[in-house]
Short mmCIF file of C-alpha atoms in Angstrom, two decimals:
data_model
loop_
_atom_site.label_atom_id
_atom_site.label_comp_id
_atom_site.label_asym_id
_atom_site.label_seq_id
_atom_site.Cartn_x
_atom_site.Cartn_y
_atom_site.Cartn_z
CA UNK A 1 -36.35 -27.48 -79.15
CA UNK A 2 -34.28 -24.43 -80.16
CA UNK A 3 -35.61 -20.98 -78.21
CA UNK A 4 -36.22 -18.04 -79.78
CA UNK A 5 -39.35 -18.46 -82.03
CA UNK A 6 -41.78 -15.69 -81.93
CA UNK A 7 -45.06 -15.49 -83.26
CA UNK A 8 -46.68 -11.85 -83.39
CA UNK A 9 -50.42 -12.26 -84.40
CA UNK A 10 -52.99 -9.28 -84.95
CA UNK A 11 -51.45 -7.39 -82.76
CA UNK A 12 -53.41 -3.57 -81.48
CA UNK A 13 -52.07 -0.96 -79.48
CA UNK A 14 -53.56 1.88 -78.07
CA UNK A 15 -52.49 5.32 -76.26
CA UNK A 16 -55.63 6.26 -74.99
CA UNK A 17 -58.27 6.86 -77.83
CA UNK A 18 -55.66 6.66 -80.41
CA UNK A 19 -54.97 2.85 -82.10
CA UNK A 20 -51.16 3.52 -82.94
CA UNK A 21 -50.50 -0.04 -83.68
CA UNK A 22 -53.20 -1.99 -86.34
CA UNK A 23 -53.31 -5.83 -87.15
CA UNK A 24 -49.53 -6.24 -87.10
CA UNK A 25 -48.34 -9.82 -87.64
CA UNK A 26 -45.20 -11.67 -87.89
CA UNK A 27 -42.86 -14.32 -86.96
CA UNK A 28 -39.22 -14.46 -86.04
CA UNK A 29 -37.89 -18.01 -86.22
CA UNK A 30 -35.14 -18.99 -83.58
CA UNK A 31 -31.86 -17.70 -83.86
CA UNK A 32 -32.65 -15.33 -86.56
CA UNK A 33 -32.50 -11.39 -86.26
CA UNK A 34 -35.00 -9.45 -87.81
CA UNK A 35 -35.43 -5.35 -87.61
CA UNK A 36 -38.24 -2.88 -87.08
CA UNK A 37 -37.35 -0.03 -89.78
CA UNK A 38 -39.38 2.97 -90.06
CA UNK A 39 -39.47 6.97 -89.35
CA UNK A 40 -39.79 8.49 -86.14
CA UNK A 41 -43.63 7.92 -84.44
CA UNK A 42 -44.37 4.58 -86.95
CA UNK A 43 -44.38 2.46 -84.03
CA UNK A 44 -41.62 0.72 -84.05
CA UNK A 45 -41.03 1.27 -80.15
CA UNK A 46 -44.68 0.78 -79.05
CA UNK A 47 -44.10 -2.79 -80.35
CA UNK A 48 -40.75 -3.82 -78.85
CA UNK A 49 -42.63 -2.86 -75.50
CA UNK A 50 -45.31 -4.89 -76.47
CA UNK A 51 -43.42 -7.81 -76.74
CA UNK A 52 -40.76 -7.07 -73.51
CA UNK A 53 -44.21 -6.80 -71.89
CA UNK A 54 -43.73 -2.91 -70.85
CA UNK A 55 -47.35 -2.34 -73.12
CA UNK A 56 -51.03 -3.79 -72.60
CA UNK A 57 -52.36 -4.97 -76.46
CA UNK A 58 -56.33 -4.45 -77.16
CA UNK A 59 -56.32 -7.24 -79.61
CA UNK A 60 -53.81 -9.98 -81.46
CA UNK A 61 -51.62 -12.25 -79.30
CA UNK A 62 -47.49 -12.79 -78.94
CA UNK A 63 -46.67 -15.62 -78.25
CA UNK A 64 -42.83 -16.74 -77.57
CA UNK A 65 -41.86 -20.33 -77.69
CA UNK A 66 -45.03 -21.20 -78.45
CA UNK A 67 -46.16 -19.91 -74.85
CA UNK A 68 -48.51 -16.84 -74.81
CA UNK A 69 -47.00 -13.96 -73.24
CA UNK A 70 -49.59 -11.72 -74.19
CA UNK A 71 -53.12 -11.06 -74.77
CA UNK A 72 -55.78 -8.90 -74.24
CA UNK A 73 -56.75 -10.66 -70.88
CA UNK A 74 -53.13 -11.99 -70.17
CA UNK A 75 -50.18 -10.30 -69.64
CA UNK A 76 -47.26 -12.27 -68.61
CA UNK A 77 -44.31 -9.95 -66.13
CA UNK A 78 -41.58 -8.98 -68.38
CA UNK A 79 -38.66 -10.58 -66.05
CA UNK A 80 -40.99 -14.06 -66.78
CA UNK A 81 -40.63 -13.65 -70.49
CA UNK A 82 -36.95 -14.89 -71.01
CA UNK A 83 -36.38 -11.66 -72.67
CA UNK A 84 -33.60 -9.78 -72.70
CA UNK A 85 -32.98 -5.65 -73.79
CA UNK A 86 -30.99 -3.41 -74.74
CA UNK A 87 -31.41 0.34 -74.20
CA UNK A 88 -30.80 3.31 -76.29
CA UNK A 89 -29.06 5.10 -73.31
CA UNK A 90 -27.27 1.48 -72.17
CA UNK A 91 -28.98 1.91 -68.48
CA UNK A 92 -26.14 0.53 -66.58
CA UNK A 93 -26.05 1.78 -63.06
CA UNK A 94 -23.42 3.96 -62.50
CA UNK A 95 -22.38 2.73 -59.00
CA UNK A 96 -21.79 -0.55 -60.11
CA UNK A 97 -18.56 -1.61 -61.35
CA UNK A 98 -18.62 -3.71 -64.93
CA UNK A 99 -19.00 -7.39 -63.32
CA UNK A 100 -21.71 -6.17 -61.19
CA UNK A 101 -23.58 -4.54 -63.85
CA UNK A 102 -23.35 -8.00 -65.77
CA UNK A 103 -24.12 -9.72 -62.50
CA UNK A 104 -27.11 -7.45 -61.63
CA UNK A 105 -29.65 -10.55 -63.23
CA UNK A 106 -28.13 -13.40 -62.01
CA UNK A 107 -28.99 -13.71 -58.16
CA UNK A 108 -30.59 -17.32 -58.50
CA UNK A 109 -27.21 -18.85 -59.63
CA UNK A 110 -24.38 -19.37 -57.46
CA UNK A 111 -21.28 -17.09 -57.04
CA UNK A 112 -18.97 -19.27 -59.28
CA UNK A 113 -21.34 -19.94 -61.55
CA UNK A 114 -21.51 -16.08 -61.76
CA UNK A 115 -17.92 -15.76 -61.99
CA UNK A 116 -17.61 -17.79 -64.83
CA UNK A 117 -20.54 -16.38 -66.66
CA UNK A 118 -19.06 -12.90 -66.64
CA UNK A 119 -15.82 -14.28 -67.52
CA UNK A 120 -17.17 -15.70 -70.66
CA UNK A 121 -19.14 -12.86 -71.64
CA UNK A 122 -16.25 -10.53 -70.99
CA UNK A 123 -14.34 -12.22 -73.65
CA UNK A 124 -17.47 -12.92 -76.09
CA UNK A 125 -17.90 -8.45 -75.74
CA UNK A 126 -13.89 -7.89 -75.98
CA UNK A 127 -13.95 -6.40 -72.77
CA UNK A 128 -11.43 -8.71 -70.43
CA UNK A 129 -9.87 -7.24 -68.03
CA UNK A 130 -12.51 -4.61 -67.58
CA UNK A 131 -13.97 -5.99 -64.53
CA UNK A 132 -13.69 -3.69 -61.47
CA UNK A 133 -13.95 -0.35 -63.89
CA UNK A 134 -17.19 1.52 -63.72
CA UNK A 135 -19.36 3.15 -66.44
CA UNK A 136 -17.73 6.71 -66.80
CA UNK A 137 -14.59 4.92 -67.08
CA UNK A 138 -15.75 3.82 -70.61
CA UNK A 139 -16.47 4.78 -73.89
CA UNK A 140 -19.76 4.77 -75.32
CA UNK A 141 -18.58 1.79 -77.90
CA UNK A 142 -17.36 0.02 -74.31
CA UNK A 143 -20.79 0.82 -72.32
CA UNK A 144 -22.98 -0.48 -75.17
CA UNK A 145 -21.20 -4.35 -74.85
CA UNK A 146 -21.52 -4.03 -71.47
CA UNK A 147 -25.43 -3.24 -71.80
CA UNK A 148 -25.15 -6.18 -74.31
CA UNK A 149 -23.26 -8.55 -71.97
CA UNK A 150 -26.12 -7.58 -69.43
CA UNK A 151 -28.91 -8.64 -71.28
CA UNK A 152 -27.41 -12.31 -72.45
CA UNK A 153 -26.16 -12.67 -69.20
CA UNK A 154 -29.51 -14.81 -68.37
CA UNK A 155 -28.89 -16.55 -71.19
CA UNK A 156 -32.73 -15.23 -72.75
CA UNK A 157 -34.69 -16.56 -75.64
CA UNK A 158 -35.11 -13.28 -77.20
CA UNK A 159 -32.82 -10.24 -77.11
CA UNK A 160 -34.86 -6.82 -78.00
CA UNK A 161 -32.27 -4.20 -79.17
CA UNK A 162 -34.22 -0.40 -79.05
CA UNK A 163 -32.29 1.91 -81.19
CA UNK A 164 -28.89 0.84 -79.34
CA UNK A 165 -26.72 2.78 -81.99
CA UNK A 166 -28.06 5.98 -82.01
CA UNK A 167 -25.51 7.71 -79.47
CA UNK A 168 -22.53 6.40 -80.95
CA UNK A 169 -20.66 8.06 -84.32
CA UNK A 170 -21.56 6.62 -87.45
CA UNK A 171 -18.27 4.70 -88.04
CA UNK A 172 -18.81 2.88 -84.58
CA UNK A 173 -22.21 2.24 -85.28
CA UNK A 174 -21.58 0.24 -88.44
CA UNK A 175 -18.40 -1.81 -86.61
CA UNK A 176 -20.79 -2.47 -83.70
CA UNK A 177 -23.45 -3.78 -85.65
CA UNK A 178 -20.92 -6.10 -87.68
CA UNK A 179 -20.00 -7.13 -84.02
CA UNK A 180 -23.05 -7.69 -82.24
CA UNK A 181 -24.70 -9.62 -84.96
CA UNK A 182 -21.65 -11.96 -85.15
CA UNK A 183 -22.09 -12.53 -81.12
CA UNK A 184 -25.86 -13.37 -81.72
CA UNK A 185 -25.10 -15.54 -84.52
CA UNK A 186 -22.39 -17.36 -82.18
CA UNK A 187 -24.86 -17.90 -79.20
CA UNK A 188 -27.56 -18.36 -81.73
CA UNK A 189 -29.91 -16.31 -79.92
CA UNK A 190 -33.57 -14.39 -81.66
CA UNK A 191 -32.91 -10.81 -81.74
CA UNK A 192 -35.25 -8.05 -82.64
CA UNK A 193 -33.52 -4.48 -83.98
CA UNK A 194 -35.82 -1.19 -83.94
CA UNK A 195 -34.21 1.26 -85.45
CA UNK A 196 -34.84 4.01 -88.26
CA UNK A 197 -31.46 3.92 -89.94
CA UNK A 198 -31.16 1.72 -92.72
CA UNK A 199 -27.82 1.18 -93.08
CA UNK A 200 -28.12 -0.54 -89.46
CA UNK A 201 -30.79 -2.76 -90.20
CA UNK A 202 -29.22 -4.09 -93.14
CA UNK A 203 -25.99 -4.42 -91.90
CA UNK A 204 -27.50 -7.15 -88.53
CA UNK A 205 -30.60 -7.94 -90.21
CA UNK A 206 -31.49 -11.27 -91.34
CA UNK A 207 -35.25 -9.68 -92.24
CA UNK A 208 -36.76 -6.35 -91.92
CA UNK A 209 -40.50 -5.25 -91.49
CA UNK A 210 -40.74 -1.99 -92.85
CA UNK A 211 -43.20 0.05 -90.64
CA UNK A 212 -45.40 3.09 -91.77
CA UNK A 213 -48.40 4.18 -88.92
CA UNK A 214 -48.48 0.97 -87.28
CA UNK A 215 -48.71 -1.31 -90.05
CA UNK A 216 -45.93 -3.91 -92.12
CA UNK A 217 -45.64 -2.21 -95.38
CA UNK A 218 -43.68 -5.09 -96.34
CA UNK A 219 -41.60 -8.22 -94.94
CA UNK A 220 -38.31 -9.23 -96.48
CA UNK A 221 -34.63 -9.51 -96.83
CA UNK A 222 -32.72 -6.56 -97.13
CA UNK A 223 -31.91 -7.62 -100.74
CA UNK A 224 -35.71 -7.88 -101.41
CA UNK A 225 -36.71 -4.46 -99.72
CA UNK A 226 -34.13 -2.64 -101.97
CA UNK A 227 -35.24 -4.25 -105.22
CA UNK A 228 -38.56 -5.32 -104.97
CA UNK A 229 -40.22 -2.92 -103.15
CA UNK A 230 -43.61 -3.39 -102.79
CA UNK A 231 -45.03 -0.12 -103.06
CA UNK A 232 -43.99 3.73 -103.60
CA UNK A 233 -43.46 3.95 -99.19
CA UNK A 234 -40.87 1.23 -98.98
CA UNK A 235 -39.34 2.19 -102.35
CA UNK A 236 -38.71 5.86 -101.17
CA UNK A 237 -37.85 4.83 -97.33
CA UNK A 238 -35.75 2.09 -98.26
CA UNK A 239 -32.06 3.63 -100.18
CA UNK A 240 -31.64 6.38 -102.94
CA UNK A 241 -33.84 7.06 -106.47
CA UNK A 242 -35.74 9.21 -108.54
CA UNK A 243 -38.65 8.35 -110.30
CA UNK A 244 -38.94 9.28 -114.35
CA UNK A 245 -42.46 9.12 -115.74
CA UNK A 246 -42.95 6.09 -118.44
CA UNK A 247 -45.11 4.74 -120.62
CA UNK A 248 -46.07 0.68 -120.77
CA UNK A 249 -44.51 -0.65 -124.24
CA UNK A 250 -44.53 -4.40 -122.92
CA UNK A 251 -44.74 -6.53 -119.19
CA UNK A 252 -41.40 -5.89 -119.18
CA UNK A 253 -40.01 -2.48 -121.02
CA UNK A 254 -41.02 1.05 -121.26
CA UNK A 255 -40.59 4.10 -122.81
CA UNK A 256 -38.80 7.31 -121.00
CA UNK A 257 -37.09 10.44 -121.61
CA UNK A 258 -34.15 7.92 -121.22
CA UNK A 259 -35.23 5.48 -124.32
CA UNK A 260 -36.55 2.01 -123.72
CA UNK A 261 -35.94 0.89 -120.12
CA UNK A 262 -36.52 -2.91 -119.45
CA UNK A 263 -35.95 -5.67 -116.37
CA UNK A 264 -36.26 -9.24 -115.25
CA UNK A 265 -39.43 -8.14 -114.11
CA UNK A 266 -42.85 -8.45 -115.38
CA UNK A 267 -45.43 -6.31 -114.80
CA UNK A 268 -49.17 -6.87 -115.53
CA UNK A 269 -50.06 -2.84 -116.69
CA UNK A 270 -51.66 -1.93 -119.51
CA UNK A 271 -49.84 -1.07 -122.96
CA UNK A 272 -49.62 2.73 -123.71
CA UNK A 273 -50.57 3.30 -119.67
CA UNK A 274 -48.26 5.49 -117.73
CA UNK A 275 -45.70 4.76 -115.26
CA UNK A 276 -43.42 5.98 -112.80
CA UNK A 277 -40.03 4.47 -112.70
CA UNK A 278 -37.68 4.18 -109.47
CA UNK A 279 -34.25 4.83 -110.62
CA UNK A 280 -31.45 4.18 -108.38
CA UNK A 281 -28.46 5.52 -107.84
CA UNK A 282 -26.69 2.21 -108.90
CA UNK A 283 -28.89 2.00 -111.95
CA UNK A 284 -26.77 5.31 -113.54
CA UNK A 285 -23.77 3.67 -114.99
CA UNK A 286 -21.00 6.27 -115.80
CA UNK A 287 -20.56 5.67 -119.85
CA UNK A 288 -18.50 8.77 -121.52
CA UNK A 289 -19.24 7.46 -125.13
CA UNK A 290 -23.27 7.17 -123.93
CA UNK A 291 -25.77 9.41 -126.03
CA UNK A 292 -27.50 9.80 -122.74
CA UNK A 293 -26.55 12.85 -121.09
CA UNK A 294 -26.94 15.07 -118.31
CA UNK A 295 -25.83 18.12 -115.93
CA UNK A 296 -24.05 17.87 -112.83
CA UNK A 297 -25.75 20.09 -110.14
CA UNK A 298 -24.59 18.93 -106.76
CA UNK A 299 -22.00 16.06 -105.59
CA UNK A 300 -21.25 14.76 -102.35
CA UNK A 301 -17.93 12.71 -102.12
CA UNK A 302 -18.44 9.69 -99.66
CA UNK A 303 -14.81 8.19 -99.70
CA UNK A 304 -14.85 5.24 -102.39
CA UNK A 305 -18.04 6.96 -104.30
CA UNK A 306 -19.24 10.34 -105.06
CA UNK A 307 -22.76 11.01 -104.79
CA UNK A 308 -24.28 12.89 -107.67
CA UNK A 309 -27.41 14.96 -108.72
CA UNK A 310 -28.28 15.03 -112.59
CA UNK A 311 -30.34 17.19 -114.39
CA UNK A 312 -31.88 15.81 -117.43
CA UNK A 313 -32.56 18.21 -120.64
CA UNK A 314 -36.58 17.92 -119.00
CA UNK A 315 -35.32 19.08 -115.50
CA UNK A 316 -35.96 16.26 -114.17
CA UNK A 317 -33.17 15.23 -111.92
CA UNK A 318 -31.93 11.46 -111.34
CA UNK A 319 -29.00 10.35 -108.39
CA UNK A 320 -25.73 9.14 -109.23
CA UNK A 321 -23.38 7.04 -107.20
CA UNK A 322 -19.92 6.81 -109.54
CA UNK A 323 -16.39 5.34 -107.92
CA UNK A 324 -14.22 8.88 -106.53
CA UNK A 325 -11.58 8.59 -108.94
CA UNK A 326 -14.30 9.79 -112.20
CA UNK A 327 -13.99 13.31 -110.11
CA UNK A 328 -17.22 15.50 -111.68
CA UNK A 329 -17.52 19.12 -111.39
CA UNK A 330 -20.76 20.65 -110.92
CA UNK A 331 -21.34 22.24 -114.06
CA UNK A 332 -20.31 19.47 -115.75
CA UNK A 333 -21.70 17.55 -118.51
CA UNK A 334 -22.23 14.09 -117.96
CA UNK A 335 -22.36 10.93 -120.00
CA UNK A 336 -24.26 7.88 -118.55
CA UNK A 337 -25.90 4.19 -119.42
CA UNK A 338 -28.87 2.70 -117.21
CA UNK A 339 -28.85 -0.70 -115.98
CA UNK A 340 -32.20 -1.30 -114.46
CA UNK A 341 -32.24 -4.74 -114.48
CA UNK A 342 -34.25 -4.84 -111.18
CA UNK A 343 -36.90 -2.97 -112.57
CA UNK A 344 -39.20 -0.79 -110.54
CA UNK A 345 -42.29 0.66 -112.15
CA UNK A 346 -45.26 2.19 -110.11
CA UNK A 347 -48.60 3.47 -111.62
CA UNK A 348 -48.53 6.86 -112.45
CA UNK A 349 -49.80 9.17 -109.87
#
């Protein structure tokens, strides 16, 4: 039987009086890597501790493997769970060189067999010949696949990975990612990502639970998060967009400041109801012979693309992401075409 397969039921926690984490469920099948997205305080952390074992549960079960690991009246040790982790500040101890810090878990194996484990992970981390350095001899890039090395040196079930990124520049971050999911995918081994940047979850992801106050707002592929959200939360938390107030002409089109705006999706309202439209950056087309029009009022050039805010003739204001070389000024007039095809309509608040 492959490892890896978790099974989150019901799960409650509690700081004191306060229930910060409500009837949470899901499962993570083995050798797939899902992330916990969400805003500072959501919970994301509460439940990665829950499920190293760090955090008591008042209700729900977690089971790993199919063995319970925790319940309201059982809570198995953390270093019994076949878990590994992966800390936001990479914990290594600082008096141990690299191969001890990887060795640090591995005192019921023998010393070759330790010697060839850090061996291998040293080149699965692109750190060989690193050995007999210590931690302030690295960068941070270098101390997180040590961390990383670390963890999988017990060769877990389950890696947790607790906002790993976050000290690191944003270029690194992204590369890392790229890198560390490829390693898990290699030593096909369950990994669990909290984290509230986006572009990291999507970028290791093979599923993200997107978390508001302690609850799933929704369970998905990164593709399905961005264009199916399932409510006005996810659609806001998840990428760029403005909404545009509508009104129901068919299940599938409507009627906006913009003309008639219709998907591949069908919706159940109401003809003549109103509606509030996500429109995302990718939906504004630059089209220089369009009769829709707009002003530019702030841009924000991000290498290939430059970012762009529009003001409509109603002041209302949709995003813009267009390729660098159609340069803008702000102050200019703007020509664009909308292709919504993954429609996103919302009842009208």
């Amino acid at each position: 039987m492959t490892q890896g397969q978790l099974d989150v039921v019901n799960l409650r926690c509690d700081y004191d009086d306060l229930t910060v984490i409500k009837q949470l469920s899901f499962s993570l099948a083995a050798g797939d890597i899902c992330c916990l997205l969400g805003p500072s305080g959501c919970g994301k952390s509460t439940i990665l501790r829950a499920i190293a074992g760090f955090e008591s549960i008042k209700d729900g079960s977690i089971q790993l493997d199919q063995r319970e690991i925790s319940s309201p009246s059982k809570v198995l040790a953390p270093e019994k769970r076949s878990i590994g982790m992966v800390f936001q500040d990479y914990a290594l101890f600082p008096h141990l060189n690299i191969q001890q810090n990887i060795e640090f878990g591995l005192s019921k194996i023998s010393k070759s067999e330790r010697q060839v484990r850090v061996t291998e992970l040293m080149h699965l981390v692109d750190l060989e010949g690193y050995e007999e350095r210590y931690p302030h001899e690295l960068s941070g890039g270098q101390q997180q696949r040590v961390a990383l090395a670390r963890a999988l040196a017990p060769k877990p079930s389950l890696l947790l990975l607790d906002e790993p990124f976050s000290n690191l520049d944003a270029e690194l971050r992204t590369r890392l990612g790229v890198d560390i999911r490829a390693i898990l995918k290699e030593l096909k081994i369950s990994a669990i990502l909290v984290t509230h940047d986006q572009k990291e979850a999507f970028a290791m992801a093979d599923h993200i639970g997107v978390i508001e106050q302690g609850r799933i707002q929704q369970w998905g592929r990164p593709f399905e998060l961005y264009h199916e959200p399932v409510n006005r939360f996810v659609a806001c938390f998840i990428g760029h967009g403005s909404f545009i107030s509508a009104t129901t002409i068919s299940h599938e089109s409507f009627d906006s400041e913009l003309g008639k705006i219709e998907g591949n999706r069908a919706y159940n309202y109401t003809i003549g109801s109103r509606v509030d439209i996500l429109i995302r950056p990718d939906d504004v087309i630059y089209a220089p012979e369009s009769n829709l029009k707009g002003l530019v009022t702030a841009k924000t050039f991000a290498g290939t693309n430059t970012h762009y805010q529009i003001q409509l003739a109603s002041q209302n204001t949709l995003e813009a992401s267009f390729p660098s070389h159609q340069d803008l000024n702000i102050g200019d007039t703007v020509h664009f075409d909308l292709d919504a095809e993954h429609l996103i309509a919302y009842p009208a608040e």
